[in-house]
PDB file of N, CA and C in Angstrom:
ATOM      1  N   MET A   1      11.609  11.002  14.067  1.00 93.00           N
ATOM      2  CA  MET A   1      10.715  10.345  13.133  1.00 93.00           C
ATOM      3  C   MET A   1      10.238   9.010  13.696  1.00 93.00           C
ATOM      4  N   ALA A   2       9.388   8.346  12.963  1.00 98.00           N
ATOM      5  CA  ALA A   2       8.743   7.121  13.446  1.00 98.00           C
ATOM      6  C   ALA A   2       9.616   5.881  13.264  1.00 98.00           C
ATOM      7  N   ARG A   3       9.409   4.917  14.166  1.00 99.00           N
ATOM      8  CA  ARG A   3       9.996   3.581  14.027  1.00 99.00           C
ATOM      9  C   ARG A   3       8.955   2.722  13.322  1.00 99.00           C
ATOM     10  N   ILE A   4       9.293   2.251  12.122  1.00 99.00           N
ATOM     11  CA  ILE A   4       8.334   1.548  11.276  1.00 99.00           C
ATOM     12  C   ILE A   4       8.796   0.123  11.022  1.00 99.00           C
ATOM     13  N   GLY A   5       7.890  -0.823  11.212  1.00 99.00           N
ATOM     14  CA  GLY A   5       8.112  -2.203  10.809  1.00 99.00           C
ATOM     15  C   GLY A   5       7.421  -2.412   9.481  1.00 99.00           C
ATOM     16  N   PHE A   6       8.151  -2.910   8.499  1.00 99.00           N
ATOM     17  CA  PHE A   6       7.597  -3.050   7.146  1.00 99.00           C
ATOM     18  C   PHE A   6       7.692  -4.512   6.733  1.00 99.00           C
ATOM     19  N   ILE A   7       6.558  -5.123   6.433  1.00 99.00           N
ATOM     20  CA  ILE A   7       6.493  -6.518   6.017  1.00 99.00           C
ATOM     21  C   ILE A   7       6.083  -6.557   4.555  1.00 99.00           C
ATOM     22  N   GLY A   8       6.934  -7.146   3.717  1.00 98.00           N
ATOM     23  CA  GLY A   8       6.656  -7.231   2.283  1.00 98.00           C
ATOM     24  C   GLY A   8       7.422  -6.167   1.522  1.00 98.00           C
ATOM     25  N   LEU A   9       8.599  -6.530   1.034  1.00 98.00           N
ATOM     26  CA  LEU A   9       9.504  -5.572   0.387  1.00 98.00           C
ATOM     27  C   LEU A   9       9.659  -5.853  -1.103  1.00 98.00           C
ATOM     28  N   GLY A  10       8.595  -6.298  -1.735  1.00 97.00           N
ATOM     29  CA  GLY A  10       8.637  -6.641  -3.158  1.00 97.00           C
ATOM     30  C   GLY A  10       8.475  -5.427  -4.059  1.00 97.00           C
ATOM     31  N   ASN A  11       7.783  -5.617  -5.178  1.00 96.00           N
ATOM     32  CA  ASN A  11       7.652  -4.570  -6.203  1.00 96.00           C
ATOM     33  C   ASN A  11       7.053  -3.276  -5.674  1.00 96.00           C
ATOM     34  N   MET A  12       6.099  -3.360  -4.801  1.00 97.00           N
ATOM     35  CA  MET A  12       5.490  -2.149  -4.228  1.00 97.00           C
ATOM     36  C   MET A  12       6.105  -1.788  -2.879  1.00 97.00           C
ATOM     37  N   GLY A  13       6.272  -2.781  -2.016  1.00 98.00           N
ATOM     38  CA  GLY A  13       6.752  -2.515  -0.665  1.00 98.00           C
ATOM     39  C   GLY A  13       8.181  -2.023  -0.596  1.00 98.00           C
ATOM     40  N   GLY A  14       9.047  -2.555  -1.449  1.00 98.00           N
ATOM     41  CA  GLY A  14      10.450  -2.144  -1.438  1.00 98.00           C
ATOM     42  C   GLY A  14      10.634  -0.654  -1.668  1.00 98.00           C
ATOM     43  N   PRO A  15      10.067  -0.117  -2.758  1.00 98.00           N
ATOM     44  CA  PRO A  15      10.192   1.328  -2.981  1.00 98.00           C
ATOM     45  C   PRO A  15       9.514   2.166  -1.893  1.00 98.00           C
ATOM     46  N   MET A  16       8.383   1.677  -1.380  1.00 99.00           N
ATOM     47  CA  MET A  16       7.709   2.417  -0.307  1.00 99.00           C
ATOM     48  C   MET A  16       8.589   2.490   0.936  1.00 99.00           C
ATOM     49  N   ALA A  17       9.186   1.362   1.309  1.00 99.00           N
ATOM     50  CA  ALA A  17      10.061   1.333   2.484  1.00 99.00           C
ATOM     51  C   ALA A  17      11.282   2.226   2.276  1.00 99.00           C
ATOM     52  N   ALA A  18      11.863   2.191   1.083  1.00 99.00           N
ATOM     53  CA  ALA A  18      13.025   3.035   0.786  1.00 99.00           C
ATOM     54  C   ALA A  18      12.660   4.515   0.873  1.00 99.00           C
ATOM     55  N   ASN A  19      11.485   4.886   0.395  1.00 99.00           N
ATOM     56  CA  ASN A  19      11.044   6.282   0.491  1.00 99.00           C
ATOM     57  C   ASN A  19      10.878   6.709   1.946  1.00 99.00           C
ATOM     58  N   LEU A  20      10.390   5.807   2.785  1.00 99.00           N
ATOM     59  CA  LEU A  20      10.257   6.125   4.209  1.00 99.00           C
ATOM     60  C   LEU A  20      11.623   6.322   4.854  1.00 99.00           C
ATOM     61  N   VAL A  21      12.599   5.499   4.477  1.00 99.00           N
ATOM     62  CA  VAL A  21      13.976   5.677   4.969  1.00 99.00           C
ATOM     63  C   VAL A  21      14.501   7.035   4.522  1.00 99.00           C
ATOM     64  N   ASN A  22      14.310   7.361   3.245  1.00 98.00           N
ATOM     65  CA  ASN A  22      14.793   8.638   2.705  1.00 98.00           C
ATOM     66  C   ASN A  22      14.132   9.834   3.384  1.00 98.00           C
ATOM     67  N   ALA A  23      12.924   9.634   3.894  1.00 98.00           N
ATOM     68  CA  ALA A  23      12.215  10.707   4.597  1.00 98.00           C
ATOM     69  C   ALA A  23      12.663  10.829   6.053  1.00 98.00           C
ATOM     70  N   GLY A  24      13.573   9.941   6.482  1.00 98.00           N
ATOM     71  CA  GLY A  24      14.129  10.053   7.820  1.00 98.00           C
ATOM     72  C   GLY A  24      13.561   9.094   8.851  1.00 98.00           C
ATOM     73  N   HIS A  25      12.697   8.186   8.429  1.00 99.00           N
ATOM     74  CA  HIS A  25      12.117   7.224   9.367  1.00 99.00           C
ATOM     75  C   HIS A  25      13.074   6.062   9.608  1.00 99.00           C
ATOM     76  N   ASP A  26      12.926   5.430  10.755  1.00 99.00           N
ATOM     77  CA  ASP A  26      13.705   4.256  11.138  1.00 99.00           C
ATOM     78  C   ASP A  26      12.901   3.030  10.707  1.00 99.00           C
ATOM     79  N   VAL A  27      13.277   2.428   9.572  1.00 99.00           N
ATOM     80  CA  VAL A  27      12.505   1.336   8.982  1.00 99.00           C
ATOM     81  C   VAL A  27      13.242   0.012   9.163  1.00 99.00           C
ATOM     82  N   THR A  28      12.543  -0.958   9.731  1.00 99.00           N
ATOM     83  CA  THR A  28      13.036  -2.328   9.836  1.00 99.00           C
ATOM     84  C   THR A  28      12.102  -3.192   9.004  1.00 99.00           C
ATOM     85  N   GLY A  29      12.672  -3.954   8.061  1.00 99.00           N
ATOM     86  CA  GLY A  29      11.831  -4.699   7.141  1.00 99.00           C
ATOM     87  C   GLY A  29      12.108  -6.179   7.089  1.00 99.00           C
ATOM     88  N   PHE A  30      11.081  -6.913   6.667  1.00 99.00           N
ATOM     89  CA  PHE A  30      11.188  -8.354   6.463  1.00 99.00           C
ATOM     90  C   PHE A  30      10.507  -8.730   5.162  1.00 99.00           C
ATOM     91  N   ASP A  31      11.109  -9.687   4.465  1.00 98.00           N
ATOM     92  CA  ASP A  31      10.533 -10.265   3.255  1.00 98.00           C
ATOM     93  C   ASP A  31      11.049 -11.689   3.145  1.00 98.00           C
ATOM     94  N   LEU A  32      10.292 -12.554   2.505  1.00 97.00           N
ATOM     95  CA  LEU A  32      10.733 -13.935   2.302  1.00 97.00           C
ATOM     96  C   LEU A  32      11.887 -14.029   1.313  1.00 97.00           C
ATOM     97  N   VAL A  33      12.044 -13.007   0.464  1.00 97.00           N
ATOM     98  CA  VAL A  33      13.108 -12.982  -0.546  1.00 97.00           C
ATOM     99  C   VAL A  33      14.286 -12.172   0.011  1.00 97.00           C
ATOM    100  N   ALA A  34      15.409 -12.844   0.215  1.00 97.00           N
ATOM    101  CA  ALA A  34      16.579 -12.205   0.831  1.00 97.00           C
ATOM    102  C   ALA A  34      17.069 -10.991   0.052  1.00 97.00           C
ATOM    103  N   GLU A  35      16.983 -11.032  -1.267  1.00 98.00           N
ATOM    104  CA  GLU A  35      17.441  -9.904  -2.086  1.00 98.00           C
ATOM    105  C   GLU A  35      16.630  -8.639  -1.802  1.00 98.00           C
ATOM    106  N   ASN A  36      15.355  -8.798  -1.502  1.00 98.00           N
ATOM    107  CA  ASN A  36      14.519  -7.632  -1.193  1.00 98.00           C
ATOM    108  C   ASN A  36      14.924  -7.002   0.139  1.00 98.00           C
ATOM    109  N   VAL A  37      15.269  -7.833   1.099  1.00 98.00           N
ATOM    110  CA  VAL A  37      15.737  -7.321   2.395  1.00 98.00           C
ATOM    111  C   VAL A  37      17.085  -6.623   2.217  1.00 98.00           C
ATOM    112  N   ALA A  38      17.955  -7.198   1.397  1.00 98.00           N
ATOM    113  CA  ALA A  38      19.262  -6.585   1.129  1.00 98.00           C
ATOM    114  C   ALA A  38      19.098  -5.221   0.474  1.00 98.00           C
ATOM    115  N   ALA A  39      18.110  -5.078  -0.398  1.00 98.00           N
ATOM    116  CA  ALA A  39      17.867  -3.788  -1.047  1.00 98.00           C
ATOM    117  C   ALA A  39      17.446  -2.736  -0.021  1.00 98.00           C
ATOM    118  N   LEU A  40      16.651  -3.131   0.960  1.00 98.00           N
ATOM    119  CA  LEU A  40      16.275  -2.187   2.016  1.00 98.00           C
ATOM    120  C   LEU A  40      17.495  -1.766   2.815  1.00 98.00           C
ATOM    121  N   GLU A  41      18.362  -2.720   3.135  1.00 99.00           N
ATOM    122  CA  GLU A  41      19.593  -2.386   3.863  1.00 99.00           C
ATOM    123  C   GLU A  41      20.449  -1.419   3.058  1.00 99.00           C
ATOM    124  N   LYS A  42      20.554  -1.657   1.762  1.00 98.00           N
ATOM    125  CA  LYS A  42      21.343  -0.773   0.897  1.00 98.00           C
ATOM    126  C   LYS A  42      20.767   0.646   0.902  1.00 98.00           C
ATOM    127  N   ALA A  43      19.447   0.752   1.036  1.00 98.00           N
ATOM    128  CA  ALA A  43      18.786   2.060   1.072  1.00 98.00           C
ATOM    129  C   ALA A  43      18.930   2.738   2.433  1.00 98.00           C
ATOM    130  N   GLY A  44      19.436   1.995   3.435  1.00 98.00           N
ATOM    131  CA  GLY A  44      19.631   2.581   4.755  1.00 98.00           C
ATOM    132  C   GLY A  44      18.701   2.047   5.825  1.00 98.00           C
ATOM    133  N   GLY A  45      17.851   1.086   5.462  1.00 99.00           N
ATOM    134  CA  GLY A  45      16.959   0.473   6.440  1.00 99.00           C
ATOM    135  C   GLY A  45      17.643  -0.665   7.172  1.00 99.00           C
ATOM    136  N   LYS A  46      16.908  -1.276   8.084  1.00 99.00           N
ATOM    137  CA  LYS A  46      17.432  -2.396   8.867  1.00 99.00           C
ATOM    138  C   LYS A  46      16.734  -3.681   8.442  1.00 99.00           C
ATOM    139  N   ALA A  47      17.480  -4.775   8.449  1.00 98.00           N
ATOM    140  CA  ALA A  47      16.938  -6.080   8.086  1.00 98.00           C
ATOM    141  C   ALA A  47      16.450  -6.810   9.323  1.00 98.00           C
ATOM    142  N   ALA A  48      15.363  -7.549   9.166  1.00 98.00           N
ATOM    143  CA  ALA A  48      14.863  -8.423  10.223  1.00 98.00           C
ATOM    144  C   ALA A  48      14.825  -9.843   9.683  1.00 98.00           C
ATOM    145  N   GLY A  49      15.117 -10.804  10.544  1.00 97.00           N
ATOM    146  CA  GLY A  49      15.121 -12.201  10.135  1.00 97.00           C
ATOM    147  C   GLY A  49      13.757 -12.852  10.143  1.00 97.00           C
ATOM    148  N   ASP A  50      12.790 -12.179  10.783  1.00 98.00           N
ATOM    149  CA  ASP A  50      11.433 -12.711  10.817  1.00 98.00           C
ATOM    150  C   ASP A  50      10.459 -11.569  11.092  1.00 98.00           C
ATOM    151  N   VAL A  51       9.176 -11.864  10.955  1.00 98.00           N
ATOM    152  CA  VAL A  51       8.151 -10.835  11.127  1.00 98.00           C
ATOM    153  C   VAL A  51       8.183 -10.251  12.540  1.00 98.00           C
ATOM    154  N   ALA A  52       8.300 -11.108  13.540  1.00 98.00           N
ATOM    155  CA  ALA A  52       8.294 -10.628  14.928  1.00 98.00           C
ATOM    156  C   ALA A  52       9.419  -9.632  15.185  1.00 98.00           C
ATOM    157  N   SER A  53      10.582  -9.898  14.642  1.00 98.00           N
ATOM    158  CA  SER A  53      11.718  -8.985  14.824  1.00 98.00           C
ATOM    159  C   SER A  53      11.489  -7.662  14.111  1.00 98.00           C
ATOM    160  N   ALA A  54      10.811  -7.705  12.979  1.00 98.00           N
ATOM    161  CA  ALA A  54      10.559  -6.478  12.215  1.00 98.00           C
ATOM    162  C   ALA A  54       9.615  -5.538  12.944  1.00 98.00           C
ATOM    163  N   VAL A  55       8.675  -6.088  13.694  1.00 98.00           N
ATOM    164  CA  VAL A  55       7.652  -5.244  14.313  1.00 98.00           C
ATOM    165  C   VAL A  55       7.843  -5.032  15.815  1.00 98.00           C
ATOM    166  N   ARG A  56       8.783  -5.704  16.414  1.00 98.00           N
ATOM    167  CA  ARG A  56       8.951  -5.696  17.880  1.00 98.00           C
ATOM    168  C   ARG A  56       8.981  -4.285  18.473  1.00 98.00           C
ATOM    169  N   ASP A  57       9.780  -3.396  17.939  1.00 97.00           N
ATOM    170  CA  ASP A  57       9.927  -2.047  18.497  1.00 97.00           C
ATOM    171  C   ASP A  57       9.222  -0.978  17.665  1.00 97.00           C
ATOM    172  N   ALA A  58       8.371  -1.396  16.747  1.00 98.00           N
ATOM    173  CA  ALA A  58       7.742  -0.451  15.821  1.00 98.00           C
ATOM    174  C   ALA A  58       6.609   0.328  16.478  1.00 98.00           C
ATOM    175  N   GLU A  59       6.519   1.586  16.091  1.00 99.00           N
ATOM    176  CA  GLU A  59       5.365   2.412  16.450  1.00 99.00           C
ATOM    177  C   GLU A  59       4.260   2.230  15.412  1.00 99.00           C
ATOM    178  N   ILE A  60       4.687   1.932  14.188  1.00 99.00           N
ATOM    179  CA  ILE A  60       3.783   1.763  13.049  1.00 99.00           C
ATOM    180  C   ILE A  60       4.190   0.488  12.331  1.00 99.00           C
ATOM    181  N   VAL A  61       3.207  -0.298  11.895  1.00 99.00           N
ATOM    182  CA  VAL A  61       3.476  -1.502  11.107  1.00 99.00           C
ATOM    183  C   VAL A  61       2.758  -1.370   9.772  1.00 99.00           C
ATOM    184  N   ILE A  62       3.505  -1.598   8.697  1.00 99.00           N
ATOM    185  CA  ILE A  62       2.945  -1.559   7.345  1.00 99.00           C
ATOM    186  C   ILE A  62       3.141  -2.925   6.717  1.00 99.00           C
ATOM    187  N   THR A  63       2.088  -3.445   6.102  1.00 98.00           N
ATOM    188  CA  THR A  63       2.204  -4.689   5.342  1.00 98.00           C
ATOM    189  C   THR A  63       1.857  -4.405   3.892  1.00 98.00           C
ATOM    190  N   MET A  64       2.648  -4.956   2.982  1.00 98.00           N
ATOM    191  CA  MET A  64       2.394  -4.828   1.548  1.00 98.00           C
ATOM    192  C   MET A  64       2.589  -6.226   0.970  1.00 98.00           C
ATOM    193  N   LEU A  65       1.506  -7.008   1.000  1.00 95.00           N
ATOM    194  CA  LEU A  65       1.579  -8.419   0.660  1.00 95.00           C
ATOM    195  C   LEU A  65       0.687  -8.743  -0.533  1.00 95.00           C
ATOM    196  N   PRO A  66       1.049  -9.790  -1.291  1.00 90.00           N
ATOM    197  CA  PRO A  66       0.211 -10.181  -2.429  1.00 90.00           C
ATOM    198  C   PRO A  66      -1.093 -10.812  -1.947  1.00 90.00           C
ATOM    199  N   ALA A  67      -2.060 -10.849  -2.831  1.00 84.00           N
ATOM    200  CA  ALA A  67      -3.370 -11.409  -2.502  1.00 84.00           C
ATOM    201  C   ALA A  67      -3.325 -12.920  -2.354  1.00 84.00           C
ATOM    202  N   GLY A  68      -2.275 -13.563  -2.845  1.00 77.00           N
ATOM    203  CA  GLY A  68      -2.155 -15.000  -2.719  1.00 77.00           C
ATOM    204  C   GLY A  68      -2.898 -15.777  -3.781  1.00 77.00           C
ATOM    205  N   LYS A  69      -3.238 -15.120  -4.861  1.00 72.00           N
ATOM    206  CA  LYS A  69      -3.962 -15.789  -5.947  1.00 72.00           C
ATOM    207  C   LYS A  69      -3.016 -16.281  -7.004  1.00 72.00           C
TER     208      LYS A  69
END
């Protein structure tokens, strides 16, 4: 399966990343909120301490970020 870097593990990104893990993908994620990263780890994903680490070995990068408004 694919190596995926996932940035933004909040209300939408967290469940999406967990579904990718459940589908057998190797997901490494980053979020500014530590609890969101911990939830990905609990689902079987890997935690990254920063964006660069999350995407370094990724074949695919997904971002799920707020509009900033």
